[in-house]
Amino acid sequence: MGPERRVIVGVDVGTTAARAVAFALDGTARHVATREYPLLEPMPGWQVQEPDVLVAATLAAMSACVAGTAGAEVVALALSSARYGLIGLDATMTPVTPLLTRRDTRSSEAARELRLSGQSRDLHRLTGTPVHPMNPLCKLLWFARHEPYLCTATRWWIGLKDYLLHRLTGVLVTELSSASGTGMFDVHRRVWSSPVLDLAGVSESQLPPVLPTTAVLPLSPAAGRAVGLPSGTPVVVGAGGGPSRSLGAAAIDHAVGGLTLGATGALRTVVTAPPTDPADAFSCAALTDDAWVVTGAVSNGDNVVRWAGHVLGADHAIPALLDLAGRIGAGSDGLVMLPYLRADETPSQSCAPPGAFLGLRGGHTRGHLVRATVEGVCLQLGGVRDRLAEVTPIDSVRLTGDAFRYPLWREVMAAVLDCPVQVASAAGDAALGAAALGLFAIGHTADLQEALTQLDPEGARTEPIAVDPALAAAYRGLRTKLPALITVAGRLGEILDEVAGAGLSAPARP
C-alpha cells in the first residue's frame, strides 16, 4: 500500500460478485479483492441467490482485501449493494426464502395488474420506484398470492444490504437508499407508507427501521474475526449500488449527468429532493438525506454488440467488429436496430417491442449490422436524456464504462447527446462511491466531493469528446422517426406472439 498507512474499505456487493477495495486516505494506492457467486434460475424468470453464499463471498473479499493492505489501519468499512432484492427471515433471523434479485420477473403479472388498475402512477410518485417486477412490492404481492403459507412463517422482509448489515454488526436495520427502492417507502415524508404496506399485506413491524446512509454501526466481534479487523471498527451503512456508482463517477452536480454503459446502461443525475416525474419513467433513490439520484435505466448496452458478433458468426474480437462498423456512415445506410433483447426496467418501456433490424437490404454488411447495434443503444440512451430533461436540466454528461474505451461508442454517444460530453479517465465505481460516502460519514471530509477527490485524485480528470455537427444532425433526424418505428415493431411483435401462441412455429430439429 505504500507509505500511507490509513485506509478505508469500500465494499460493493453486486449481482454476480462482491468487491472490497481499500483506498489509501491520501489517494496514493488501492488494493482490490473480488469474490464471485452464482445467479440461479430454478424456474424460467426466477433469478435468485442464496443469502449466506453472498455473505460468505463478501466476508472472503473483505478478508482478502484487509490482508492485502499489509497491516494498514482501516478507519472504516463502507457498504454499497444492489437494490430491489427481497429476503424473508423467520424469527431466528434464518432465511426462509432465497434472495429474489432485481432480475427476478415472477411478479410480472402483479406489476401488470397495478398498471392496468391505474394504481402504478400514484405508487411511483409516492415511492419514487417504478411499478415493475424488480420492485419488492410486486414480489410481496406474488408471495401473498402463490405462497401464503410462507408469508405466515416470515417474521421479517428485508433486502440484501439489510442482511449484510445484520451479519456484520448484529443489528437489523435498513438505510434510506435501500428503503427508497422497495416501492413501499414514502420518499417525501421519509416513512414506510401505511397504505402501500396494506396493499403488500405486511406490517411496519415486519420491516427494518430506516437509518440515514451516513449512519455508523460497530463491527461485531464475530465479523471482525472473519475479516481480520478489531470489533467495533466503524461500519458505514452506505447507499445502494446506483447512487454509489453515481458518486464514484463524480456525477453529483445537479446539472451533470453520469452515463454508465456496460451490459446495461443508466443515466443518473443528482437533485436535492425527490422530484415530480411527469413521465413516470425514472427511479429516485437517496445517496444522502439531501442528495437524491434520479435514474433512467436501459437493459441493453454493449452486450448487444457482443450478441451481434456471436450470431453473425464473426471471427473478430470486439475491437475488430467496431473497426468494421466505424467504416460505415451514420445511419447505417438506412438500417435501424431496436436493441430490445431484454425488456427494459421502466414503465415507459415495459411493453417494448422485441429486438429488430429494420430496413435490412442486400447491400448491408456485417459492419452495417454492428454499427446499427451501436446506434440503437445510443439512441435509446439519448431518449432517456430527453425524458430526464423534463425532470431536471442536464447541461453536460460524463461517460464511464468499458464501452467508452472504443472511439465508435464515444463518437456516436456524443453525437446523439449533442451536448458537452467528457469521458472519465479513471472511471469511478460503486466501491469508490461507498468509500467516499464512508469518509464523509465518519467526519474526515467536509463534503462528498472532497472525499472523492481525496481518495481518487485522478478521477477528476476527464477527456472532452468533440461532437461532430453532421453526425448530431443525422441522429436528430433519426430520433424523430424512432417512435413510429417502435410502434410498428410493437405491432409486428404482437403478430409474432399470436403466431407462437397458435403453435405455428415448427419445433427445432434434433
Short mmCIF file of C-alpha atoms in Angstrom, two decimals:
data_model
loop_
_atom_site.label_atom_id
_atom_site.label_comp_id
_atom_site.label_asym_id
_atom_site.label_seq_id
_atom_site.Cartn_x
_atom_site.Cartn_y
_atom_site.Cartn_z
CA MET A 1 0.00 0.00 0.00
CA GLY A 2 3.00 2.36 0.06
CA PRO A 3 3.75 4.84 2.82
CA GLU A 4 0.14 5.75 3.59
CA ARG A 5 -0.88 3.50 6.49
CA ARG A 6 -4.54 4.51 6.83
CA VAL A 7 -7.22 3.17 4.50
CA ILE A 8 -10.97 2.99 4.14
CA VAL A 9 -12.51 -0.14 2.64
CA GLY A 10 -15.38 0.31 0.19
CA VAL A 11 -17.44 -2.84 -0.30
CA ASP A 12 -19.73 -3.26 -3.30
CA VAL A 13 -21.97 -6.35 -3.35
CA GLY A 14 -23.43 -6.68 -6.83
CA THR A 15 -25.39 -9.20 -8.82
CA THR A 16 -22.55 -11.63 -9.52
CA ALA A 17 -19.62 -10.57 -7.32
CA ALA A 18 -18.54 -8.82 -4.15
CA ARG A 19 -15.66 -6.34 -4.44
CA ALA A 20 -13.75 -4.94 -1.50
CA VAL A 21 -11.38 -2.07 -2.26
CA ALA A 22 -9.02 -0.49 0.25
CA PHE A 23 -8.36 3.17 -0.62
CA ALA A 24 -5.40 4.95 0.93
CA LEU A 25 -6.60 8.15 2.57
CA ASP A 26 -4.07 10.19 0.58
CA GLY A 27 -5.21 8.70 -2.74
CA THR A 28 -1.85 7.11 -3.47
CA ALA A 29 -2.83 3.45 -3.57
CA ARG A 30 -5.65 0.93 -3.50
CA HIS A 31 -5.97 -2.81 -3.08
CA VAL A 32 -8.81 -4.83 -4.64
CA ALA A 33 -10.23 -8.24 -3.79
CA THR A 34 -13.17 -9.87 -5.60
CA ARG A 35 -15.21 -12.99 -4.95
CA GLU A 36 -17.87 -14.23 -7.37
CA TYR A 37 -21.07 -16.18 -6.73
CA PRO A 38 -23.73 -17.75 -8.94
CA LEU A 39 -27.03 -16.30 -10.07
CA LEU A 40 -29.53 -19.18 -10.01
CA GLU A 41 -32.58 -19.72 -12.24
CA PRO A 42 -34.56 -22.62 -10.72
CA MET A 43 -37.53 -21.78 -12.96
CA PRO A 44 -37.92 -19.59 -16.05
CA GLY A 45 -37.90 -15.95 -14.99
CA TRP A 46 -36.73 -16.70 -11.45
CA GLN A 47 -33.35 -15.12 -10.70
CA VAL A 48 -32.28 -15.89 -7.13
CA GLN A 49 -29.26 -16.29 -4.91
CA GLU A 50 -28.59 -17.92 -1.56
CA PRO A 51 -28.15 -15.14 1.03
CA ASP A 52 -25.50 -16.96 3.03
CA VAL A 53 -23.46 -17.65 -0.11
CA LEU A 54 -23.37 -13.92 -0.78
CA VAL A 55 -22.40 -13.19 2.82
CA ALA A 56 -19.59 -15.76 2.71
CA ALA A 57 -18.26 -14.29 -0.54
CA THR A 58 -18.45 -10.76 0.86
CA LEU A 59 -16.60 -11.72 4.03
CA ALA A 60 -13.95 -13.52 1.95
CA ALA A 61 -13.45 -10.47 -0.28
CA MET A 62 -13.19 -8.20 2.75
CA SER A 63 -10.72 -10.56 4.47
CA ALA A 64 -8.51 -10.77 1.38
CA CYS A 65 -8.65 -7.00 0.93
CA VAL A 66 -7.71 -6.31 4.55
CA ALA A 67 -4.87 -8.83 4.37
CA GLY A 68 -3.61 -7.12 1.22
CA THR A 69 -3.22 -3.79 3.00
CA ALA A 70 -0.21 -5.23 4.88
CA GLY A 71 -1.33 -4.04 8.29
CA ALA A 72 -2.63 -0.60 7.36
CA GLU A 73 -5.12 0.95 9.78
CA VAL A 74 -8.68 0.52 8.48
CA VAL A 75 -10.57 3.62 9.60
CA ALA A 76 -13.94 2.27 8.43
CA LEU A 77 -15.82 -0.18 6.24
CA ALA A 78 -18.42 1.37 3.91
CA LEU A 79 -21.09 -0.64 2.12
CA SER A 80 -22.85 -0.49 -1.23
CA SER A 81 -25.12 -3.20 -2.58
CA ALA A 82 -27.58 -3.97 -5.34
CA ARG A 83 -31.07 -2.69 -4.57
CA TYR A 84 -34.53 -4.18 -5.17
CA GLY A 85 -33.73 -7.59 -3.64
CA LEU A 86 -36.08 -9.31 -1.20
CA ILE A 87 -35.37 -11.91 1.50
CA GLY A 88 -37.79 -13.41 4.03
CA LEU A 89 -36.46 -14.27 7.51
CA ASP A 90 -38.04 -16.26 10.33
CA ALA A 91 -37.96 -15.24 13.99
CA THR A 92 -34.45 -16.70 14.40
CA MET A 93 -33.14 -14.48 11.56
CA THR A 94 -32.78 -17.50 9.28
CA PRO A 95 -33.71 -17.02 5.61
CA VAL A 96 -36.93 -18.76 4.61
CA THR A 97 -36.60 -17.58 1.01
CA PRO A 98 -33.64 -17.09 -1.30
CA LEU A 99 -32.71 -13.56 -2.29
CA LEU A 100 -35.07 -12.58 -5.11
CA THR A 101 -32.84 -10.30 -7.18
CA ARG A 102 -33.87 -7.33 -9.30
CA ARG A 103 -33.76 -9.64 -12.32
CA ASP A 104 -36.43 -11.95 -10.92
CA THR A 105 -39.55 -11.47 -13.04
CA ARG A 106 -42.00 -13.88 -11.39
CA SER A 107 -44.11 -10.92 -10.28
CA SER A 108 -44.72 -9.64 -13.82
CA GLU A 109 -48.45 -10.34 -13.53
CA ALA A 110 -48.72 -8.35 -10.29
CA ALA A 111 -46.90 -5.41 -11.88
CA ARG A 112 -49.12 -5.55 -14.95
CA GLU A 113 -52.28 -5.57 -12.82
CA LEU A 114 -51.12 -2.50 -10.90
CA ARG A 115 -50.51 -0.67 -14.17
CA LEU A 116 -53.86 -1.71 -15.65
CA SER A 117 -55.70 -0.68 -12.49
CA GLY A 118 -54.20 2.81 -12.67
CA GLN A 119 -52.51 2.43 -9.27
CA SER A 120 -48.99 2.42 -10.67
CA ARG A 121 -48.76 6.18 -11.24
CA ASP A 122 -49.72 7.07 -7.68
CA LEU A 123 -47.41 4.38 -6.30
CA HIS A 124 -44.50 5.62 -8.40
CA ARG A 125 -44.97 9.23 -7.37
CA LEU A 126 -45.29 8.30 -3.70
CA THR A 127 -42.34 5.91 -3.54
CA GLY A 128 -40.03 7.04 -6.35
CA THR A 129 -39.87 3.45 -7.58
CA PRO A 130 -41.38 2.26 -10.88
CA VAL A 131 -44.00 -0.45 -10.69
CA HIS A 132 -42.02 -3.27 -12.23
CA PRO A 133 -41.29 -6.94 -11.43
CA MET A 134 -37.96 -5.86 -9.90
CA ASN A 135 -39.93 -3.96 -7.26
CA PRO A 136 -40.08 -5.68 -3.80
CA LEU A 137 -43.70 -4.54 -3.51
CA CYS A 138 -44.58 -6.62 -6.55
CA LYS A 139 -42.54 -9.54 -5.20
CA LEU A 140 -44.54 -9.44 -1.96
CA LEU A 141 -47.80 -9.46 -3.93
CA TRP A 142 -46.53 -12.59 -5.69
CA PHE A 143 -45.76 -14.31 -2.37
CA ALA A 144 -49.18 -13.39 -0.97
CA ARG A 145 -50.86 -14.95 -3.99
CA HIS A 146 -48.69 -18.01 -4.59
CA GLU A 147 -47.08 -18.89 -1.22
CA PRO A 148 -49.39 -17.61 1.54
CA TYR A 149 -48.20 -20.32 3.93
CA LEU A 150 -44.66 -18.98 3.65
CA CYS A 151 -45.86 -15.45 4.40
CA THR A 152 -47.25 -16.62 7.74
CA ALA A 153 -43.84 -18.09 8.65
CA THR A 154 -41.97 -14.91 7.74
CA ARG A 155 -41.09 -12.59 10.62
CA TRP A 156 -39.07 -10.09 8.59
CA TRP A 157 -38.98 -8.92 4.99
CA ILE A 158 -35.62 -7.34 4.22
CA GLY A 159 -33.20 -6.50 1.40
CA LEU A 160 -29.67 -7.62 0.58
CA LYS A 161 -27.98 -4.66 2.32
CA ASP A 162 -30.07 -5.27 5.44
CA TYR A 163 -28.94 -8.88 5.66
CA LEU A 164 -25.29 -7.92 5.15
CA LEU A 165 -25.51 -5.29 7.88
CA HIS A 166 -27.07 -7.78 10.27
CA ARG A 167 -24.30 -10.29 9.65
CA LEU A 168 -21.61 -7.62 10.05
CA THR A 169 -23.00 -5.77 13.06
CA GLY A 170 -25.68 -7.95 14.65
CA VAL A 171 -28.24 -5.15 14.13
CA LEU A 172 -31.22 -5.48 11.78
CA VAL A 173 -31.69 -2.14 10.02
CA THR A 174 -32.02 -0.73 6.55
CA GLU A 175 -30.99 2.65 5.18
CA LEU A 176 -32.67 5.43 3.24
CA SER A 177 -31.25 4.43 -0.15
CA SER A 178 -32.36 0.80 0.04
CA ALA A 179 -35.73 1.67 1.61
CA SER A 180 -36.41 4.08 -1.26
CA GLY A 181 -36.10 1.18 -3.68
CA THR A 182 -38.71 -1.07 -2.09
CA GLY A 183 -41.80 0.59 -3.56
CA MET A 184 -43.23 0.80 -0.02
CA PHE A 185 -41.42 3.85 1.33
CA ASP A 186 -42.88 7.35 1.12
CA VAL A 187 -39.85 9.26 -0.17
CA HIS A 188 -41.46 12.64 0.55
CA ARG A 189 -42.30 12.01 4.21
CA ARG A 190 -39.38 9.57 4.68
CA VAL A 191 -41.50 6.88 6.35
CA TRP A 192 -42.91 3.47 5.46
CA SER A 193 -46.26 4.10 3.72
CA SER A 194 -49.15 2.52 5.61
CA PRO A 195 -51.47 2.32 2.56
CA VAL A 196 -48.80 0.61 0.48
CA LEU A 197 -47.96 -1.80 3.31
CA ASP A 198 -51.65 -2.70 3.47
CA LEU A 199 -51.59 -3.36 -0.27
CA ALA A 200 -48.49 -5.56 0.15
CA GLY A 201 -50.02 -7.44 3.06
CA VAL A 202 -47.20 -6.66 5.51
CA SER A 203 -46.93 -4.56 8.65
CA GLU A 204 -44.32 -1.97 9.54
CA SER A 205 -43.18 -4.27 12.35
CA GLN A 206 -42.02 -6.76 9.69
CA LEU A 207 -39.68 -4.20 8.11
CA PRO A 208 -36.39 -2.86 9.49
CA PRO A 209 -36.05 0.65 10.88
CA VAL A 210 -34.60 3.13 8.38
CA LEU A 211 -31.27 4.85 9.11
CA PRO A 212 -29.53 7.63 7.17
CA THR A 213 -27.00 6.35 4.64
CA THR A 214 -24.30 8.06 6.71
CA ALA A 215 -25.15 6.13 9.88
CA VAL A 216 -22.29 4.22 11.53
CA LEU A 217 -22.55 0.89 13.35
CA PRO A 218 -19.80 -1.08 15.14
CA LEU A 219 -18.39 -4.25 13.57
CA SER A 220 -19.34 -7.28 15.65
CA PRO A 221 -16.67 -9.49 17.26
CA ALA A 222 -17.63 -12.48 15.06
CA ALA A 223 -17.47 -10.48 11.85
CA GLY A 224 -14.25 -8.85 12.99
CA ARG A 225 -12.62 -12.26 13.39
CA ALA A 226 -13.88 -13.29 9.93
CA VAL A 227 -12.36 -10.30 8.14
CA GLY A 228 -9.31 -9.67 10.32
CA LEU A 229 -10.37 -6.38 11.92
CA PRO A 230 -10.96 -5.29 15.52
CA SER A 231 -14.50 -5.46 16.78
CA GLY A 232 -16.01 -2.01 16.90
CA THR A 233 -14.46 -0.93 13.59
CA PRO A 234 -16.90 1.64 12.13
CA VAL A 235 -19.28 0.23 9.52
CA VAL A 236 -20.92 2.95 7.42
CA VAL A 237 -24.27 1.60 6.25
CA GLY A 238 -23.91 3.38 2.89
CA ALA A 239 -26.20 3.65 -0.13
CA GLY A 240 -27.40 1.41 -2.95
CA GLY A 241 -25.29 0.44 -5.94
CA GLY A 242 -26.73 3.00 -8.37
CA PRO A 243 -26.33 6.05 -6.11
CA SER A 244 -22.87 4.86 -5.03
CA ARG A 245 -21.88 4.46 -8.68
CA SER A 246 -23.08 7.98 -9.42
CA LEU A 247 -20.84 9.31 -6.65
CA GLY A 248 -17.94 7.14 -7.83
CA ALA A 249 -18.29 8.65 -11.30
CA ALA A 250 -18.14 12.17 -9.80
CA ALA A 251 -21.55 12.94 -11.31
CA ILE A 252 -23.00 14.65 -8.25
CA ASP A 253 -23.55 18.15 -9.61
CA HIS A 254 -27.27 18.62 -10.32
CA ALA A 255 -26.55 19.80 -13.88
CA VAL A 256 -24.20 16.91 -14.70
CA GLY A 257 -25.43 13.52 -15.87
CA GLY A 258 -23.43 10.37 -15.27
CA LEU A 259 -23.90 7.87 -18.08
CA THR A 260 -22.61 4.37 -17.38
CA LEU A 261 -22.58 1.76 -20.15
CA GLY A 262 -21.79 -1.90 -19.76
CA ALA A 263 -24.07 -4.86 -20.34
CA THR A 264 -26.81 -2.44 -19.26
CA GLY A 265 -26.87 1.32 -19.28
CA ALA A 266 -28.01 4.08 -16.97
CA LEU A 267 -28.12 7.86 -16.94
CA ARG A 268 -28.16 9.44 -13.50
CA THR A 269 -28.21 12.92 -12.05
CA VAL A 270 -28.41 14.25 -8.51
CA VAL A 271 -31.14 16.50 -7.11
CA THR A 272 -31.72 17.80 -3.60
CA ALA A 273 -35.12 16.12 -3.09
CA PRO A 274 -37.32 13.58 -4.89
CA PRO A 275 -38.71 15.37 -7.97
CA THR A 276 -42.01 15.15 -9.79
CA ASP A 277 -41.67 12.79 -12.75
CA PRO A 278 -44.39 13.58 -15.30
CA ALA A 279 -43.43 10.63 -17.48
CA ASP A 280 -43.29 8.16 -14.57
CA ALA A 281 -40.14 6.87 -16.22
CA PHE A 282 -37.43 7.15 -13.56
CA SER A 283 -36.43 5.76 -10.22
CA CYS A 284 -35.34 8.05 -7.41
CA ALA A 285 -33.02 6.87 -4.66
CA ALA A 286 -31.22 8.55 -1.79
CA LEU A 287 -27.47 9.00 -1.74
CA THR A 288 -27.71 11.12 1.42
CA ASP A 289 -30.60 12.89 3.11
CA ASP A 290 -30.26 15.87 0.75
CA ALA A 291 -28.79 14.22 -2.36
CA TRP A 292 -31.16 12.04 -4.38
CA VAL A 293 -30.16 10.21 -7.54
CA VAL A 294 -32.69 10.16 -10.39
CA THR A 295 -32.01 7.25 -12.75
CA GLY A 296 -33.18 6.22 -16.17
CA ALA A 297 -32.02 2.68 -16.96
CA VAL A 298 -31.89 0.58 -20.10
CA SER A 299 -31.38 -3.17 -20.02
CA ASN A 300 -29.48 -3.36 -23.30
CA GLY A 301 -25.97 -1.97 -23.57
CA ASP A 302 -22.72 -3.12 -25.13
CA ASN A 303 -23.95 -6.70 -24.71
CA VAL A 304 -25.90 -6.08 -27.93
CA VAL A 305 -22.66 -5.78 -29.91
CA ARG A 306 -21.34 -8.99 -28.37
CA TRP A 307 -24.62 -10.69 -29.25
CA ALA A 308 -24.46 -9.43 -32.83
CA GLY A 309 -20.89 -10.63 -33.23
CA HIS A 310 -21.85 -14.06 -31.90
CA VAL A 311 -24.95 -14.63 -34.03
CA LEU A 312 -23.28 -13.27 -37.14
CA GLY A 313 -20.62 -15.93 -36.79
CA ALA A 314 -17.98 -13.23 -36.51
CA ASP A 315 -14.43 -14.42 -36.17
CA HIS A 316 -13.37 -10.98 -34.96
CA ALA A 317 -12.88 -9.67 -31.44
CA ILE A 318 -14.96 -6.71 -30.32
CA PRO A 319 -12.33 -4.09 -31.33
CA ALA A 320 -12.21 -5.53 -34.86
CA LEU A 321 -16.02 -5.56 -35.12
CA LEU A 322 -16.20 -1.94 -34.01
CA ASP A 323 -13.49 -1.05 -36.51
CA LEU A 324 -15.63 -2.55 -39.29
CA ALA A 325 -18.62 -0.60 -38.04
CA GLY A 326 -16.58 2.60 -37.91
CA ARG A 327 -16.11 2.46 -41.68
CA ILE A 328 -19.88 2.76 -42.20
CA GLY A 329 -21.58 6.15 -42.33
CA ALA A 330 -24.02 7.48 -39.74
CA GLY A 331 -27.46 5.90 -40.07
CA SER A 332 -26.01 2.61 -41.38
CA ASP A 333 -27.40 3.27 -44.88
CA GLY A 334 -31.00 3.09 -43.71
CA LEU A 335 -30.58 0.13 -41.31
CA VAL A 336 -32.07 0.66 -37.85
CA MET A 337 -31.80 -1.67 -34.90
CA LEU A 338 -34.21 -1.67 -31.98
CA PRO A 339 -31.98 -3.18 -29.28
CA TYR A 340 -34.68 -4.70 -27.09
CA LEU A 341 -33.04 -8.06 -26.49
CA ARG A 342 -34.18 -7.80 -22.87
CA ALA A 343 -37.22 -5.93 -21.58
CA ASP A 344 -36.32 -2.59 -20.03
CA GLU A 345 -36.88 -1.59 -16.41
CA THR A 346 -39.10 1.48 -16.70
CA PRO A 347 -42.86 1.66 -17.10
CA SER A 348 -42.47 3.62 -20.32
CA GLN A 349 -40.57 0.73 -21.87
CA SER A 350 -42.21 -2.17 -20.06
CA CYS A 351 -44.05 -3.15 -23.24
CA ALA A 352 -41.15 -2.52 -25.60
CA PRO A 353 -41.22 -4.47 -28.86
CA PRO A 354 -38.86 -7.35 -29.45
CA GLY A 355 -35.44 -6.50 -30.81
CA ALA A 356 -35.38 -5.99 -34.57
CA PHE A 357 -33.29 -4.93 -37.54
CA LEU A 358 -35.48 -2.72 -39.71
CA GLY A 359 -34.71 -1.77 -43.30
CA LEU A 360 -32.37 -4.70 -44.00
CA ARG A 361 -31.22 -4.85 -47.64
CA GLY A 362 -28.85 -6.97 -49.66
CA GLY A 363 -26.19 -4.29 -49.65
CA HIS A 364 -25.88 -4.27 -45.90
CA THR A 365 -22.74 -5.90 -44.49
CA ARG A 366 -21.61 -7.13 -41.12
CA GLY A 367 -20.22 -3.65 -40.49
CA HIS A 368 -23.66 -2.13 -41.12
CA LEU A 369 -25.31 -4.51 -38.65
CA VAL A 370 -22.74 -3.83 -35.93
CA ARG A 371 -22.91 -0.07 -36.41
CA ALA A 372 -26.71 -0.23 -36.26
CA THR A 373 -26.48 -2.01 -32.88
CA VAL A 374 -24.21 0.73 -31.50
CA GLU A 375 -26.52 3.42 -32.85
CA GLY A 376 -29.59 1.65 -31.49
CA VAL A 377 -28.22 1.53 -27.95
CA CYS A 378 -27.02 5.16 -28.07
CA LEU A 379 -30.34 6.38 -29.44
CA GLN A 380 -32.11 4.54 -26.64
CA LEU A 381 -29.93 6.35 -24.07
CA GLY A 382 -30.50 9.63 -25.91
CA GLY A 383 -34.21 9.12 -25.36
CA VAL A 384 -33.56 8.66 -21.64
CA ARG A 385 -31.76 12.01 -21.56
CA ASP A 386 -34.66 13.72 -23.36
CA ARG A 387 -37.14 12.39 -20.81
CA LEU A 388 -34.85 13.20 -17.89
CA ALA A 389 -34.60 16.81 -19.08
CA GLU A 390 -38.33 17.11 -18.29
CA VAL A 391 -37.48 16.39 -14.64
CA THR A 392 -34.22 18.31 -14.22
CA PRO A 393 -31.87 20.05 -16.69
CA ILE A 394 -28.63 18.32 -17.67
CA ASP A 395 -26.01 20.62 -19.16
CA SER A 396 -23.26 18.05 -19.64
CA VAL A 397 -22.68 14.30 -19.38
CA ARG A 398 -19.77 12.25 -18.01
CA LEU A 399 -19.31 8.86 -19.66
CA THR A 400 -18.00 5.86 -17.73
CA GLY A 401 -17.81 2.18 -18.55
CA ASP A 402 -15.62 -0.13 -20.61
CA ALA A 403 -17.61 0.52 -23.80
CA PHE A 404 -16.25 4.05 -23.98
CA ARG A 405 -12.71 2.85 -24.40
CA TYR A 406 -13.66 2.47 -28.08
CA PRO A 407 -13.79 5.53 -30.37
CA LEU A 408 -17.02 4.48 -32.11
CA TRP A 409 -19.02 4.26 -28.89
CA ARG A 410 -17.69 7.68 -27.82
CA GLU A 411 -18.35 9.31 -31.19
CA VAL A 412 -21.91 8.04 -31.57
CA MET A 413 -22.90 8.64 -27.94
CA ALA A 414 -21.58 12.22 -28.01
CA ALA A 415 -23.37 12.99 -31.29
CA VAL A 416 -26.67 11.55 -30.01
CA LEU A 417 -26.46 13.53 -26.76
CA ASP A 418 -25.32 16.68 -28.64
CA CYS A 419 -24.11 18.47 -25.51
CA PRO A 420 -20.73 18.83 -23.76
CA VAL A 421 -19.54 15.27 -23.10
CA GLN A 422 -16.49 14.04 -21.22
CA VAL A 423 -15.09 10.56 -20.67
CA ALA A 424 -13.73 9.96 -17.19
CA SER A 425 -10.07 8.98 -17.50
CA ALA A 426 -10.32 6.96 -14.30
CA ALA A 427 -13.82 5.52 -14.36
CA GLY A 428 -15.45 5.51 -10.93
CA ASP A 429 -17.34 2.60 -9.46
CA ALA A 430 -19.68 1.77 -6.61
CA ALA A 431 -16.86 0.72 -4.25
CA LEU A 432 -15.24 4.13 -4.70
CA GLY A 433 -18.58 5.83 -4.13
CA ALA A 434 -19.14 3.77 -0.99
CA ALA A 435 -15.69 4.66 0.34
CA ALA A 436 -16.18 8.38 -0.38
CA LEU A 437 -19.55 8.36 1.36
CA GLY A 438 -17.93 6.49 4.24
CA LEU A 439 -15.11 9.01 4.59
CA PHE A 440 -17.66 11.82 4.71
CA ALA A 441 -19.84 9.90 7.19
CA ILE A 442 -17.04 9.47 9.74
CA GLY A 443 -16.17 13.17 9.57
CA HIS A 444 -12.88 13.02 7.67
CA THR A 445 -14.07 15.45 4.98
CA ALA A 446 -16.46 18.38 4.82
CA ASP A 447 -18.43 17.13 1.81
CA LEU A 448 -18.72 14.30 -0.71
CA GLN A 449 -16.69 16.00 -3.44
CA GLU A 450 -13.76 16.50 -1.08
CA ALA A 451 -13.95 12.84 -0.03
CA LEU A 452 -13.99 11.68 -3.64
CA THR A 453 -11.05 13.89 -4.63
CA GLN A 454 -9.04 12.76 -1.61
CA LEU A 455 -9.47 9.06 -2.40
CA ASP A 456 -9.23 9.29 -6.19
CA PRO A 457 -7.34 12.40 -7.38
CA GLU A 458 -7.08 11.02 -10.93
CA GLY A 459 -10.83 10.50 -11.16
CA ALA A 460 -11.42 14.21 -11.62
CA ARG A 461 -9.55 14.10 -14.92
CA THR A 462 -11.76 13.89 -17.99
CA GLU A 463 -11.28 13.89 -21.73
CA PRO A 464 -13.71 16.05 -23.71
CA ILE A 465 -15.33 14.42 -26.73
CA ALA A 466 -15.91 16.66 -29.71
CA VAL A 467 -19.43 16.48 -31.14
CA ASP A 468 -19.50 16.15 -34.92
CA PRO A 469 -22.24 18.57 -36.10
CA ALA A 470 -23.04 16.45 -39.16
CA LEU A 471 -23.41 13.31 -37.04
CA ALA A 472 -25.54 15.15 -34.49
CA ALA A 473 -27.86 16.40 -37.25
CA ALA A 474 -28.16 12.90 -38.74
CA TYR A 475 -29.10 11.39 -35.40
CA ARG A 476 -31.60 14.16 -34.62
CA GLY A 477 -33.39 13.23 -37.82
CA LEU A 478 -33.35 9.55 -36.98
CA ARG A 479 -34.64 10.15 -33.46
CA THR A 480 -37.76 11.88 -34.79
CA LYS A 481 -38.63 8.67 -36.67
CA LEU A 482 -37.97 6.25 -33.82
CA PRO A 483 -41.39 6.48 -32.11
CA ALA A 484 -43.15 5.44 -35.33
CA LEU A 485 -40.67 2.60 -35.90
CA ILE A 486 -41.15 1.36 -32.32
CA THR A 487 -44.93 1.43 -32.75
CA VAL A 488 -44.74 -0.58 -35.97
CA ALA A 489 -42.31 -3.05 -34.46
CA GLY A 490 -44.57 -3.43 -31.45
CA ARG A 491 -47.45 -4.46 -33.69
CA LEU A 492 -45.19 -6.91 -35.51
CA GLY A 493 -44.22 -8.34 -32.12
CA GLU A 494 -47.89 -8.86 -31.25
CA ILE A 495 -48.44 -10.72 -34.52
CA LEU A 496 -45.41 -12.92 -33.87
CA ASP A 497 -46.69 -13.66 -30.37
CA GLU A 498 -50.01 -14.70 -31.88
CA VAL A 499 -48.19 -16.99 -34.31
CA ALA A 500 -46.24 -18.58 -31.48
CA GLY A 501 -49.38 -18.91 -29.35
CA ALA A 502 -51.19 -20.64 -32.21
CA GLY A 503 -48.50 -23.28 -32.33
CA LEU A 504 -47.47 -22.40 -35.86
CA SER A 505 -43.77 -22.45 -35.07
CA ALA A 506 -42.20 -25.73 -36.10
CA PRO A 507 -40.04 -27.45 -33.48
CA ALA A 508 -36.28 -27.35 -34.00
CA ARG A 509 -34.70 -30.44 -35.48
CA PRO A 510 -32.65 -32.51 -33.06
#
